Coordinates of C-alpha atoms in Angstrom, one line a residue:
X100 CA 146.1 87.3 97.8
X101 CA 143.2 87.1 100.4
X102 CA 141.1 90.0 98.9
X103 CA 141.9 89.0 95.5
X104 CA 140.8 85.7 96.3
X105 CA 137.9 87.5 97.8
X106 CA 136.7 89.5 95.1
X107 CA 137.0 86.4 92.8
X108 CA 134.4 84.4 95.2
X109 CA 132.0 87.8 94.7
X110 CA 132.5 87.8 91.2
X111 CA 131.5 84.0 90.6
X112 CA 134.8 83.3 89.0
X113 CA 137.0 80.2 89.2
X114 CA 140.1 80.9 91.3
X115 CA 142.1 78.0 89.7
X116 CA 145.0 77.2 87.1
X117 CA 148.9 78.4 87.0
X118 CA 147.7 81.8 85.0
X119 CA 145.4 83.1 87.6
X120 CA 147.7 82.3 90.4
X121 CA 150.6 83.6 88.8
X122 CA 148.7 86.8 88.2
X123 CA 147.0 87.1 91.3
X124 CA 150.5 86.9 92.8
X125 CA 151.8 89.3 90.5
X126 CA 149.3 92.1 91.3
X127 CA 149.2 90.9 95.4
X128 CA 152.9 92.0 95.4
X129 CA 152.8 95.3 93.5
X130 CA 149.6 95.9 95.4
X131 CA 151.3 95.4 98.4
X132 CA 153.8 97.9 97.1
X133 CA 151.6 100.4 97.0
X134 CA 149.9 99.8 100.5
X135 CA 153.3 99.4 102.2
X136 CA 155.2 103.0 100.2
X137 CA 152.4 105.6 100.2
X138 CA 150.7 106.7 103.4
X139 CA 147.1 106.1 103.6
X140 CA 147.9 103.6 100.7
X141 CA 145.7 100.8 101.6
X142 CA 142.7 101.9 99.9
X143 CA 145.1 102.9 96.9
X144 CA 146.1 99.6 96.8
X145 CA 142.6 97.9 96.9
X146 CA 141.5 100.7 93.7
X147 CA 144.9 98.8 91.8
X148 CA 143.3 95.6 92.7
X149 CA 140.4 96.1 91.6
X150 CA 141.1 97.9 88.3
X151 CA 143.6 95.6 87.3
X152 CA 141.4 92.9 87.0
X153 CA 138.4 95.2 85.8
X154 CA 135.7 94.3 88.5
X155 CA 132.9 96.1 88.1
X156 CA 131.7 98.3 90.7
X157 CA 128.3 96.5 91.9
X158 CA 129.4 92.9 91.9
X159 CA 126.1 91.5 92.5
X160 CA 122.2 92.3 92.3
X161 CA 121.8 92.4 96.1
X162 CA 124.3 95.6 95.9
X163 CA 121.9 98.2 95.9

């Protein structure tokens, strides 16, 4: 939930209502799936994170 809630504070995007909780729930529990079942699978889990919700890969100007 915590990098979730992170990459929705990079993004500029409202991290409020029952559907984006209930979602970001959703995805921190298969996430943590995948962190907690495949070795090394922390940085697979971050990748599901991140193209589940469809972030793009330069979040902001400043990443250069």
């Amino acid at each position: 939930m915590l990098k979730i809630a992170f990459l929705f504070g990079l993004y500029h995007m409202p991290f409020s209502g029952i559907e984006t909780l209930a979602t970001a729930v959703g995805i921190s529990l298969v996430s943590g799936m995948v962190m907690s079942g495949i070795p090394g699978g922390g940085f697979t889990g971050e990748i599901l994170i991140v193209t589940m919700y469809g972030f793009r890969p330069k979040p902001c100007r400043w990443f250069r």
